[in-house]
mmCIF file of N, CA and C and ligand atoms in Angstrom:
data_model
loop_
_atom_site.group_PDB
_atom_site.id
_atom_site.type_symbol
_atom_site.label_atom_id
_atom_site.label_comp_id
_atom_site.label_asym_id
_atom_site.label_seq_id
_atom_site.Cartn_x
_atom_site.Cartn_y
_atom_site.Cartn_z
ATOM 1 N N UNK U 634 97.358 100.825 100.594
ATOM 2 C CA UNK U 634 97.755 100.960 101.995
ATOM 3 C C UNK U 634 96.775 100.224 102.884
ATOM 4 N N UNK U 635 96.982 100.053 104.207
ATOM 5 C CA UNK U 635 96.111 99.626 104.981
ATOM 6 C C UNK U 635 96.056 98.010 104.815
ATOM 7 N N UNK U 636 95.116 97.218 104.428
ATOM 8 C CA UNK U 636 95.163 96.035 105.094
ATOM 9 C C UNK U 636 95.766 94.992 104.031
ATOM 10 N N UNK U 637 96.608 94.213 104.230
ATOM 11 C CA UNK U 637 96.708 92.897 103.280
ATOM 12 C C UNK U 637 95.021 92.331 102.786
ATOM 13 N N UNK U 638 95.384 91.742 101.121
ATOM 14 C CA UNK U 638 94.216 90.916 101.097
ATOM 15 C C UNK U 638 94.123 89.927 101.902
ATOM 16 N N UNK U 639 94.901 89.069 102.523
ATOM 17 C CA UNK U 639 94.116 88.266 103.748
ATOM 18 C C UNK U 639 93.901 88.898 104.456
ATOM 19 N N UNK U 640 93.619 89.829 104.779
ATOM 20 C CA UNK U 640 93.074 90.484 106.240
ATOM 21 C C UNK U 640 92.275 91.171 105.974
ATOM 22 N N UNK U 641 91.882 91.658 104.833
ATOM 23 C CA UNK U 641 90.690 92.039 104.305
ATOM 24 C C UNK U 641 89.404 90.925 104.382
ATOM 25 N N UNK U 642 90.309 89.726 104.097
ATOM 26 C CA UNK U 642 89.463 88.601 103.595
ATOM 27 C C UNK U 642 89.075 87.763 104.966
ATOM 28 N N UNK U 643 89.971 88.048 106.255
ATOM 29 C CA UNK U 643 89.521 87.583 107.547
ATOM 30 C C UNK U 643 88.268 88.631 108.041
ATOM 31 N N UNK U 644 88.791 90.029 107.888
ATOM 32 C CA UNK U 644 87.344 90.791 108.134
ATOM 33 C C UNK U 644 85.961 90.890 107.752
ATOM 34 N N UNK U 645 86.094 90.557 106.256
ATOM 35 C CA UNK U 645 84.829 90.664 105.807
ATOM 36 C C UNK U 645 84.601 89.094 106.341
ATOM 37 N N UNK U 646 85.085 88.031 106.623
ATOM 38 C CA UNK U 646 84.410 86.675 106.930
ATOM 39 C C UNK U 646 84.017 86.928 108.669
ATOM 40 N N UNK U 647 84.628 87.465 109.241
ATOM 41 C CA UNK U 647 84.028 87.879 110.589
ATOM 42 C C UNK U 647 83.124 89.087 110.741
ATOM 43 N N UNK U 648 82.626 89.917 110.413
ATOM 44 C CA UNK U 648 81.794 90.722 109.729
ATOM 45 C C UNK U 648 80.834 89.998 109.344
ATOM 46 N N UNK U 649 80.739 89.046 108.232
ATOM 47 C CA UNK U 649 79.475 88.547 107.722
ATOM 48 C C UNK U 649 79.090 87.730 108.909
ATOM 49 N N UNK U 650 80.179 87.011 109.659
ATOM 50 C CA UNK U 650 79.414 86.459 110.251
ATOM 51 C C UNK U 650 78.660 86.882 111.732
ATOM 52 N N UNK U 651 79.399 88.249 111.666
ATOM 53 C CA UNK U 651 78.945 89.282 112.738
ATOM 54 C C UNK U 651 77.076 89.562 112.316
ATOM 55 N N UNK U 652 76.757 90.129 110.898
ATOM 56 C CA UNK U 652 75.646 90.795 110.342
ATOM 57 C C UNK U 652 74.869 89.608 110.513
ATOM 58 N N UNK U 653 74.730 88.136 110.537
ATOM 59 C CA UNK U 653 74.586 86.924 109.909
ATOM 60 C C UNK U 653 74.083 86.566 111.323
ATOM 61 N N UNK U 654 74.638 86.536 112.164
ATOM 62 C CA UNK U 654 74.400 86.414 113.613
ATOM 63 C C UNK U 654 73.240 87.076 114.740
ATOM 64 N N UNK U 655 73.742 88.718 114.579
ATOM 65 C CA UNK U 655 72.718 89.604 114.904
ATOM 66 C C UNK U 655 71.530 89.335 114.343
ATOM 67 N N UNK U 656 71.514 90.170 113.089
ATOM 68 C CA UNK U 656 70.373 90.019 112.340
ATOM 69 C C UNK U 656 69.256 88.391 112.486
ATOM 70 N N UNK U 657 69.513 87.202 112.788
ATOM 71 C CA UNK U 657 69.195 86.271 112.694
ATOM 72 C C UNK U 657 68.646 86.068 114.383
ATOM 73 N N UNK U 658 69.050 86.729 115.396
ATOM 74 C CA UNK U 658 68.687 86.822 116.632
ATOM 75 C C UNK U 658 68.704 85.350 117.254
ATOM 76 N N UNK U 659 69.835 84.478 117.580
ATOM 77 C CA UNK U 659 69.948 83.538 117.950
ATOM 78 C C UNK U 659 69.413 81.889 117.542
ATOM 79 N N UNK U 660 68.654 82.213 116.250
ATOM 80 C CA UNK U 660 68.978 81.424 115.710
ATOM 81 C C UNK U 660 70.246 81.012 115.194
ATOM 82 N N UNK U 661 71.200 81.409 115.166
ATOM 83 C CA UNK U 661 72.437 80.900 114.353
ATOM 84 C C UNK U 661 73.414 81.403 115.777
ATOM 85 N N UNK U 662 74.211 80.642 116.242
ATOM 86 C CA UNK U 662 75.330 81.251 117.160
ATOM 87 C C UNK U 662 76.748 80.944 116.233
ATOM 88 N N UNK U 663 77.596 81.784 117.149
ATOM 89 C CA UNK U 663 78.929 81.923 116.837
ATOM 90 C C UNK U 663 79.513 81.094 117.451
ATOM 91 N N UNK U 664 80.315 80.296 117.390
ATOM 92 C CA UNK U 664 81.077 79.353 118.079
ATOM 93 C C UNK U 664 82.145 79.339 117.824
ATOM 94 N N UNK U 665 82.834 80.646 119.063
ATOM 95 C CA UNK U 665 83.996 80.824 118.361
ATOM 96 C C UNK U 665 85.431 80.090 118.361
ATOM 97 N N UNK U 666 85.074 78.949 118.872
ATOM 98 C CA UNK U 666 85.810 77.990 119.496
ATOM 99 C C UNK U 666 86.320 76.705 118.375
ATOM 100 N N UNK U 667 85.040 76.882 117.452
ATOM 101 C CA UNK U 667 85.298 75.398 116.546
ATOM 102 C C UNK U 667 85.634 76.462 115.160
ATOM 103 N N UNK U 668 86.017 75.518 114.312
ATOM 104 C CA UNK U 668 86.883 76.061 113.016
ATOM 105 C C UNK U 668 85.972 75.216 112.089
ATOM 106 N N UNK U 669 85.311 76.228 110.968
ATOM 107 C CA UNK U 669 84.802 75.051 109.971
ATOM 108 C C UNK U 669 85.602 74.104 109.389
ATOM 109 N N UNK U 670 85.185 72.493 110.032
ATOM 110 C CA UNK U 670 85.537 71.601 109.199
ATOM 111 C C UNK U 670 86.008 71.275 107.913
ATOM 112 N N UNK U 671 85.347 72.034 106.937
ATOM 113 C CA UNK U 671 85.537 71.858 105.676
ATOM 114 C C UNK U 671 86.227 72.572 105.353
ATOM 115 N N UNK U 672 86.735 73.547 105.647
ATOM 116 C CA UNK U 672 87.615 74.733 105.161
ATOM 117 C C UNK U 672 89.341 74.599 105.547
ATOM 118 N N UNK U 673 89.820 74.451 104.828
ATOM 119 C CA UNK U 673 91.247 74.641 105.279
ATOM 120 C C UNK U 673 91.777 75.696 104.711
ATOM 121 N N UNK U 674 91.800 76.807 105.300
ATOM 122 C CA UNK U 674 92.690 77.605 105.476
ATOM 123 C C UNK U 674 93.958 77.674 105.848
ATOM 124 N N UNK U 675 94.820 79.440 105.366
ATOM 125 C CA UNK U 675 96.025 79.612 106.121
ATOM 126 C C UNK U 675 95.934 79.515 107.851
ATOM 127 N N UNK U 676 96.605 78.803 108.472
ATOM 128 C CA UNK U 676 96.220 78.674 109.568
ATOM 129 C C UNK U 676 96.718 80.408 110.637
ATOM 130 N N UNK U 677 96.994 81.174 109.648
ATOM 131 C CA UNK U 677 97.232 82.313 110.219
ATOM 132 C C UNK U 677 95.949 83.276 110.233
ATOM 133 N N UNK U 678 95.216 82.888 109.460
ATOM 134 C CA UNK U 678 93.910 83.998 109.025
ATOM 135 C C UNK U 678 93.088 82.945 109.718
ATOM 136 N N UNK U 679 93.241 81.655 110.258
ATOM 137 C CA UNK U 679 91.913 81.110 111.028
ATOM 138 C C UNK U 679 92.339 81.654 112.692
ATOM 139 N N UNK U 680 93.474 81.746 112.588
ATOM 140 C CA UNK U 680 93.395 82.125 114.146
ATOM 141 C C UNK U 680 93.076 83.610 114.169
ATOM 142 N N UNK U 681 93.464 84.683 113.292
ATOM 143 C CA UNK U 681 92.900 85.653 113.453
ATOM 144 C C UNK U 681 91.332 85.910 113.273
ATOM 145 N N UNK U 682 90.483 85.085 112.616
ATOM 146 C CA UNK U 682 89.574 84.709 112.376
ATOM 147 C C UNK U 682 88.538 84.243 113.680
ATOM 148 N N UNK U 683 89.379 83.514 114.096
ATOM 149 C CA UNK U 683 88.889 82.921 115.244
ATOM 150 C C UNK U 683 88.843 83.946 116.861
ATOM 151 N N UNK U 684 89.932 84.989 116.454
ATOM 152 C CA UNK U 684 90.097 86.384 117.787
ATOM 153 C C UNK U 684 88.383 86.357 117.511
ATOM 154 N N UNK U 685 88.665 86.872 115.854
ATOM 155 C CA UNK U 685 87.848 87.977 116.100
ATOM 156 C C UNK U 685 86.484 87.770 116.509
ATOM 157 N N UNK U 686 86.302 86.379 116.000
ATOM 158 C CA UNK U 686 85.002 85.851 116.673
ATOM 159 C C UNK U 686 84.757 85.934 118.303
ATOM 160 N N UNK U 687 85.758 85.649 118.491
ATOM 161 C CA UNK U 687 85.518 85.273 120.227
ATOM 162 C C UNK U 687 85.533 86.884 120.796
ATOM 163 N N UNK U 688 85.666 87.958 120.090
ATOM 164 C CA UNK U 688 86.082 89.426 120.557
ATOM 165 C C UNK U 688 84.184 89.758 120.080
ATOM 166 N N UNK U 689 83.843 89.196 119.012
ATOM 167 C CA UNK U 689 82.209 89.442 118.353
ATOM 168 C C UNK U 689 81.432 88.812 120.057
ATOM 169 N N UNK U 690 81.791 87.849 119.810
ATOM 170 C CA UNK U 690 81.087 87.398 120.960
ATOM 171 C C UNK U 690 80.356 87.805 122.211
ATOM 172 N N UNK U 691 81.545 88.674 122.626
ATOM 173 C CA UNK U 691 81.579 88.961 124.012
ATOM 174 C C UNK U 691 81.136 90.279 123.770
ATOM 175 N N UNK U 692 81.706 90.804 122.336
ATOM 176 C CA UNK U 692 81.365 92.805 121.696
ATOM 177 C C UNK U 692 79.650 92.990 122.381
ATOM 178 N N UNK U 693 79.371 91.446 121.778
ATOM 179 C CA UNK U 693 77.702 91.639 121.470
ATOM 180 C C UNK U 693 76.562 91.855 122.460
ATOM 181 N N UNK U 694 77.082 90.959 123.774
ATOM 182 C CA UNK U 694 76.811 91.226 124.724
ATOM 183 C C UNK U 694 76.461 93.128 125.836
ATOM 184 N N UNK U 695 77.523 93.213 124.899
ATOM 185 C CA UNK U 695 77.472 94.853 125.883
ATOM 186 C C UNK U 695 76.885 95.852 124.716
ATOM 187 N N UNK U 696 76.893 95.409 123.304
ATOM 188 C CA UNK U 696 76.790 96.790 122.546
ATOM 189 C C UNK U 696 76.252 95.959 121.234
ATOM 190 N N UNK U 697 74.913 95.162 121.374
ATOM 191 C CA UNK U 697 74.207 94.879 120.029
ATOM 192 C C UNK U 697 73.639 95.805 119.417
ATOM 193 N N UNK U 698 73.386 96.696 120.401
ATOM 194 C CA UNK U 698 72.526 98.179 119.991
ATOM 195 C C UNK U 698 73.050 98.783 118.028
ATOM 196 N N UNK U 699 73.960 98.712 118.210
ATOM 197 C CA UNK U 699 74.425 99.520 116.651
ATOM 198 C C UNK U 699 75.725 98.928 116.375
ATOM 199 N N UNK U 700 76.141 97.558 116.808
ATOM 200 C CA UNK U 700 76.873 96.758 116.249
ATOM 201 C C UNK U 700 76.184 96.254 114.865
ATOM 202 N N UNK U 701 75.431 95.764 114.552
ATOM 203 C CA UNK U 701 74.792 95.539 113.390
ATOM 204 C C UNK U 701 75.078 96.845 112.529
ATOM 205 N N UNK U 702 74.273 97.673 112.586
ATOM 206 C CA UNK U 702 74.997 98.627 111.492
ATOM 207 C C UNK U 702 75.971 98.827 111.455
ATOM 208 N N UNK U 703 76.748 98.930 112.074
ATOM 209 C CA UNK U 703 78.505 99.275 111.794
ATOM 210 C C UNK U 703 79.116 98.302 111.139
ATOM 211 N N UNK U 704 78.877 97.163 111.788
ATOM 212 C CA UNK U 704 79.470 95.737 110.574
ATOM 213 C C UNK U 704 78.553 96.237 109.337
ATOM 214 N N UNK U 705 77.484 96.210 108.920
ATOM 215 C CA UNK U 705 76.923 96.588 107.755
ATOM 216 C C UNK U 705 77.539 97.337 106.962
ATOM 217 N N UNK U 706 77.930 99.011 108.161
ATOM 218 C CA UNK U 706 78.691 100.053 107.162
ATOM 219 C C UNK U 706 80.071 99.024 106.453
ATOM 220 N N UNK U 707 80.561 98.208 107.690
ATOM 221 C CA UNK U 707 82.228 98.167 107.535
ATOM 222 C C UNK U 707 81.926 97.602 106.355
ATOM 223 N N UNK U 708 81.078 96.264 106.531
ATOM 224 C CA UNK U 708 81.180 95.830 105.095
ATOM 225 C C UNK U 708 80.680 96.003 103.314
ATOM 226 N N UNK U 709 80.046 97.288 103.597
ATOM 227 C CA UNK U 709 79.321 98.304 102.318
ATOM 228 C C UNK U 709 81.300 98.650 102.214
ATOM 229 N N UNK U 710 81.741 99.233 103.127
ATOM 230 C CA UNK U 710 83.087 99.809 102.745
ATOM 231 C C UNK U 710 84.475 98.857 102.281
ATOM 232 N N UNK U 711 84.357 97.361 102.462
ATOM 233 C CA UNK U 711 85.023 96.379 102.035
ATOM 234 C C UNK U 711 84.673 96.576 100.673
ATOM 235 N N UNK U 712 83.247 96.615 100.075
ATOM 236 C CA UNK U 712 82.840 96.539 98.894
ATOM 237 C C UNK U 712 83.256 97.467 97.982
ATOM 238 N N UNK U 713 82.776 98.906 98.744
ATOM 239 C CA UNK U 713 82.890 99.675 97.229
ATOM 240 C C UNK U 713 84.415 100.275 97.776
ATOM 241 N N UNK U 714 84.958 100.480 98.858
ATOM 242 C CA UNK U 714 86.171 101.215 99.015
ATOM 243 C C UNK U 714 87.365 100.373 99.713
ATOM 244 N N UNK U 715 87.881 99.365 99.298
ATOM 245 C CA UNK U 715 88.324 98.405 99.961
ATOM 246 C C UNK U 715 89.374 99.186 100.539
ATOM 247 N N UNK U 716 90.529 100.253 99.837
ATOM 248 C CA UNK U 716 91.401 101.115 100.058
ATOM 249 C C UNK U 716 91.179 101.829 101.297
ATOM 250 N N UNK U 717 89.640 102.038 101.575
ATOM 251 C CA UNK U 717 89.416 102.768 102.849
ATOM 252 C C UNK U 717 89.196 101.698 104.007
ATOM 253 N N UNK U 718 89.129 100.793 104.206
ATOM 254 C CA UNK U 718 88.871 99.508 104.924
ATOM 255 C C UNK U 718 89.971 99.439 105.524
ATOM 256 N N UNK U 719 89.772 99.744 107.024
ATOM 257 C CA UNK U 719 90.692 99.976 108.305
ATOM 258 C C UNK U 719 91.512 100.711 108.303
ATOM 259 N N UNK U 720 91.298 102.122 107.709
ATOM 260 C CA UNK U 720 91.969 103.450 108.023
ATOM 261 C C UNK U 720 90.861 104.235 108.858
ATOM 262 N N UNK U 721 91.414 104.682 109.422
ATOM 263 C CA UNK U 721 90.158 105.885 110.626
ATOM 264 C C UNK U 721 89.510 106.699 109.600
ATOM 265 N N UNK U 722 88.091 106.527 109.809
ATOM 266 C CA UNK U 722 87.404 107.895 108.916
ATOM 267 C C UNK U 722 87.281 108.846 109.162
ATOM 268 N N UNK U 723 88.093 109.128 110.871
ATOM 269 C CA UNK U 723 88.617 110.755 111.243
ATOM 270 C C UNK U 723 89.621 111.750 110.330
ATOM 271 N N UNK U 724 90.747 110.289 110.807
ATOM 272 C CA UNK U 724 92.210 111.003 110.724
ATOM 273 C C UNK U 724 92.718 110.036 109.147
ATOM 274 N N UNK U 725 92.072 109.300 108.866
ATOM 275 C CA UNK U 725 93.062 108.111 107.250
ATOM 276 C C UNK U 725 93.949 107.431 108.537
ATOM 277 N N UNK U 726 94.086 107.391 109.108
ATOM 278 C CA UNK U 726 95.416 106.334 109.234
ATOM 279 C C UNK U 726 94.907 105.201 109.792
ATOM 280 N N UNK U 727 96.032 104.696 109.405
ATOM 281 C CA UNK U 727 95.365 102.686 109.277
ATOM 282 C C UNK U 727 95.167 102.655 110.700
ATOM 283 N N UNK U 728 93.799 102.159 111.069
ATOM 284 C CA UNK U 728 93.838 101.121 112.648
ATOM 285 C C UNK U 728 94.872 99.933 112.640
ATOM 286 N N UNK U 729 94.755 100.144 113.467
ATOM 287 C CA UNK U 729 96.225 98.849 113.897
ATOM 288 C C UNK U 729 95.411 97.736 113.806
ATOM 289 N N UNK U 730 96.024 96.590 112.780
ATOM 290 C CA UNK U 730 95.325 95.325 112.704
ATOM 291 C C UNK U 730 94.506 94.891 114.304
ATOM 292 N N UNK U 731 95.611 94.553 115.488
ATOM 293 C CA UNK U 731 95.132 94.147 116.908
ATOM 294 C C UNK U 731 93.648 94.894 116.904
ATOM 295 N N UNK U 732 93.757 95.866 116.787
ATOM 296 C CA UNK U 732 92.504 96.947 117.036
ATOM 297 C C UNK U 732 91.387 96.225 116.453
ATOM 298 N N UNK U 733 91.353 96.365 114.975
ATOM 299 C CA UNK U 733 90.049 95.628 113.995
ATOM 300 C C UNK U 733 89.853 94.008 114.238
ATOM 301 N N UNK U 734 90.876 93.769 114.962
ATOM 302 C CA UNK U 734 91.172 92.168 115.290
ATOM 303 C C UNK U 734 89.725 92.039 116.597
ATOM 304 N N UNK U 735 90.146 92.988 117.430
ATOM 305 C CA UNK U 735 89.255 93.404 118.658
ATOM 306 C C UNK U 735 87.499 93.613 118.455
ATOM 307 N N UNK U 736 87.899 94.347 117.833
ATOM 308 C CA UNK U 736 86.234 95.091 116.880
ATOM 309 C C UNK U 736 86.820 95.300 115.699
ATOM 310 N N UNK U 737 85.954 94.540 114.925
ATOM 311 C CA UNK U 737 86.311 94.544 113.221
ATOM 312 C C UNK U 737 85.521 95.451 112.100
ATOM 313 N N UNK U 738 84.400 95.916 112.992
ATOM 314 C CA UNK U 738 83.683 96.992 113.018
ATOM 315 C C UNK U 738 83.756 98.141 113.112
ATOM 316 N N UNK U 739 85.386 98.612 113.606
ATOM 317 C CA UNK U 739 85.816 99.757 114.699
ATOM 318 C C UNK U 739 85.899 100.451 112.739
ATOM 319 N N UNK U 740 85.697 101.916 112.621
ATOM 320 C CA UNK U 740 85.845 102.815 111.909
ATOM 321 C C UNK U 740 86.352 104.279 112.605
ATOM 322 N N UNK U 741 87.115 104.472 113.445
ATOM 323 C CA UNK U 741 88.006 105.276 113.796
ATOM 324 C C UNK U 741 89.290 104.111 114.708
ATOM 325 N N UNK U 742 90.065 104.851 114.408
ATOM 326 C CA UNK U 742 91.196 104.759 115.111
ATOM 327 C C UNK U 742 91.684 104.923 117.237
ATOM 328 N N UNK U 743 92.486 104.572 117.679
ATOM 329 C CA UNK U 743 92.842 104.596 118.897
ATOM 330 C C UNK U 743 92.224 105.511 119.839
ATOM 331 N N UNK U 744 93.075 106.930 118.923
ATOM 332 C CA UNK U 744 93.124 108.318 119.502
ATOM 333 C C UNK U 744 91.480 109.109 119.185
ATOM 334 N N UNK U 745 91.135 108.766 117.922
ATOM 335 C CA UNK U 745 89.802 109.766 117.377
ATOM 336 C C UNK U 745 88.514 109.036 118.153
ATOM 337 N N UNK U 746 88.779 107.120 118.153
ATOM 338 C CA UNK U 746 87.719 107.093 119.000
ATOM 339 C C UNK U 746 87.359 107.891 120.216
ATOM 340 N N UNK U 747 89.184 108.166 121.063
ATOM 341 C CA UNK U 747 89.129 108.263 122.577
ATOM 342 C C UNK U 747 88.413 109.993 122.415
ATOM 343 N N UNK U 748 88.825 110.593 121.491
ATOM 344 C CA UNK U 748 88.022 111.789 121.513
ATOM 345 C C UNK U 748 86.514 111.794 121.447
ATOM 346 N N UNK U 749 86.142 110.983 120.881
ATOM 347 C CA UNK U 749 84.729 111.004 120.113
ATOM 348 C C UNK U 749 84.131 111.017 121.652
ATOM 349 N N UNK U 750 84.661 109.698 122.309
ATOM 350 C CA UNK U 750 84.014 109.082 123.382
ATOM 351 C C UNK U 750 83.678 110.244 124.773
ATOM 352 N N UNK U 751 84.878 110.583 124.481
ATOM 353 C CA UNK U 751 85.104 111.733 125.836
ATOM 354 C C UNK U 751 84.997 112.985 125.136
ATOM 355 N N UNK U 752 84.496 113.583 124.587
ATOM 356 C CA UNK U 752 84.057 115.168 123.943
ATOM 357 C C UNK U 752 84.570 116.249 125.398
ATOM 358 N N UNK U 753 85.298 117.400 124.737
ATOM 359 C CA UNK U 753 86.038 118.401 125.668
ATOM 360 C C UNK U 753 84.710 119.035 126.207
ATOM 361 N N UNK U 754 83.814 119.102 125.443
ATOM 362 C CA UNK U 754 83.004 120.370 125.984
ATOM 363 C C UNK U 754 81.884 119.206 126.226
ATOM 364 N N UNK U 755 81.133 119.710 127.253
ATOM 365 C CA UNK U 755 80.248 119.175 128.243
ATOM 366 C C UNK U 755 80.646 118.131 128.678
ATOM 367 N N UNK U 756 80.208 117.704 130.181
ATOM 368 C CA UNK U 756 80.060 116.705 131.030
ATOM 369 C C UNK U 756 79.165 115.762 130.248
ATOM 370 N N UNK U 757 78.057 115.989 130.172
ATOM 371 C CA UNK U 757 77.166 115.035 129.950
ATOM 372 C C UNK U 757 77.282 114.262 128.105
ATOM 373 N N UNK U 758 76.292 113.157 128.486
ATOM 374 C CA UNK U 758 76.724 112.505 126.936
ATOM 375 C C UNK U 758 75.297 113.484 125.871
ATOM 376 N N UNK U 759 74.116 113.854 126.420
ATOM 377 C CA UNK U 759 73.201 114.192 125.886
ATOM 378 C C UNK U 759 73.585 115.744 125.217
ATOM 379 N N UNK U 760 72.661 116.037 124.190
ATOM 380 C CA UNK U 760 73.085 117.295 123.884
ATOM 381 C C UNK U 760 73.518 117.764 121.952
ATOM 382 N N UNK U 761 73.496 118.826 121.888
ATOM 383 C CA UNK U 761 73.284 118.788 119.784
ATOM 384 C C UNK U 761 74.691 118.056 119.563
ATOM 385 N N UNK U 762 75.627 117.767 120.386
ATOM 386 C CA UNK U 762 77.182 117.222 119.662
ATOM 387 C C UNK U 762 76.450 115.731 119.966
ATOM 388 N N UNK U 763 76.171 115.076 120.113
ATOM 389 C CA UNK U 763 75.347 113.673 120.384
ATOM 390 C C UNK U 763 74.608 113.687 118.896
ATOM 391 N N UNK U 764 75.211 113.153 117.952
ATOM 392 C CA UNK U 764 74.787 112.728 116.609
ATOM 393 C C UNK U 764 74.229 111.142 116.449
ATOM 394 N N UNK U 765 74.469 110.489 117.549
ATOM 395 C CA UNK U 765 74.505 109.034 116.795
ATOM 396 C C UNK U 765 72.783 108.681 117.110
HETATM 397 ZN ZN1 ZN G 1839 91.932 108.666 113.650
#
């Protein structure tokens, strides 16, 4: 269930080049604009390929903080659980490709993120339900 092998195979290549990027701290940029030369691909997995870069791009800007680990987790979970790779680790159900297209990193879904984000009980973000 969950993702086609090309779309497995577009994530983990935007992912690596998510971990590959961070980690390297501007030595290496993303350019999400040019298409490796040498590679010819399905031209359907370079344009999704290419979202997702330009979605890394801009991700990174607002939230490098623990973008790196999360591409890390996502891609420990390409490895050993490919079956679990873009289903919510709330609820199992598949993220909607657009979604992982967006953040390829994302490990909950639509609805479980919007909970996570907005918690019923307390106003504030601080506090023992504040795990991360
Ligand atoms: Zn969910």
């Amino acid at each position: 269930m969950g993702l086609t092998a090309a779309q497995k195979r577009t994530l983990r290549r935007a992912l690596q080049a998510l971990v590959s990027d961070v980690s390297t701290k501007g030595t290496r940029r993303i350019a999400p604009n040019r298409t490796d030369e040498t590679r010819v691909g399905g031209d359907e997995d370079e344009q999704a390929l290419n979202e997702m870069l330009q979605a890394i791009a801009s991700d990174r800007n607002r939230a490098s903080g623990d973008v790196l680990g999360r591409a890390q987790r996502a891609l420990e979970k390409l490895d050993q659980a490919p079956d679990e790779a873009g289903t919510c680790e709330e609820c199992g159900e598949d993220i909607p490709w657009g979604r992982l297209k967006a953040m390829p990193f994302a490990e909950l879904c639509v609805s479980c993120q919007g909970k996570r984000d907005r918690p019923h009980h307390g106003p504030t973000r601080r506090g023992p339900t504040d795990f991360r």
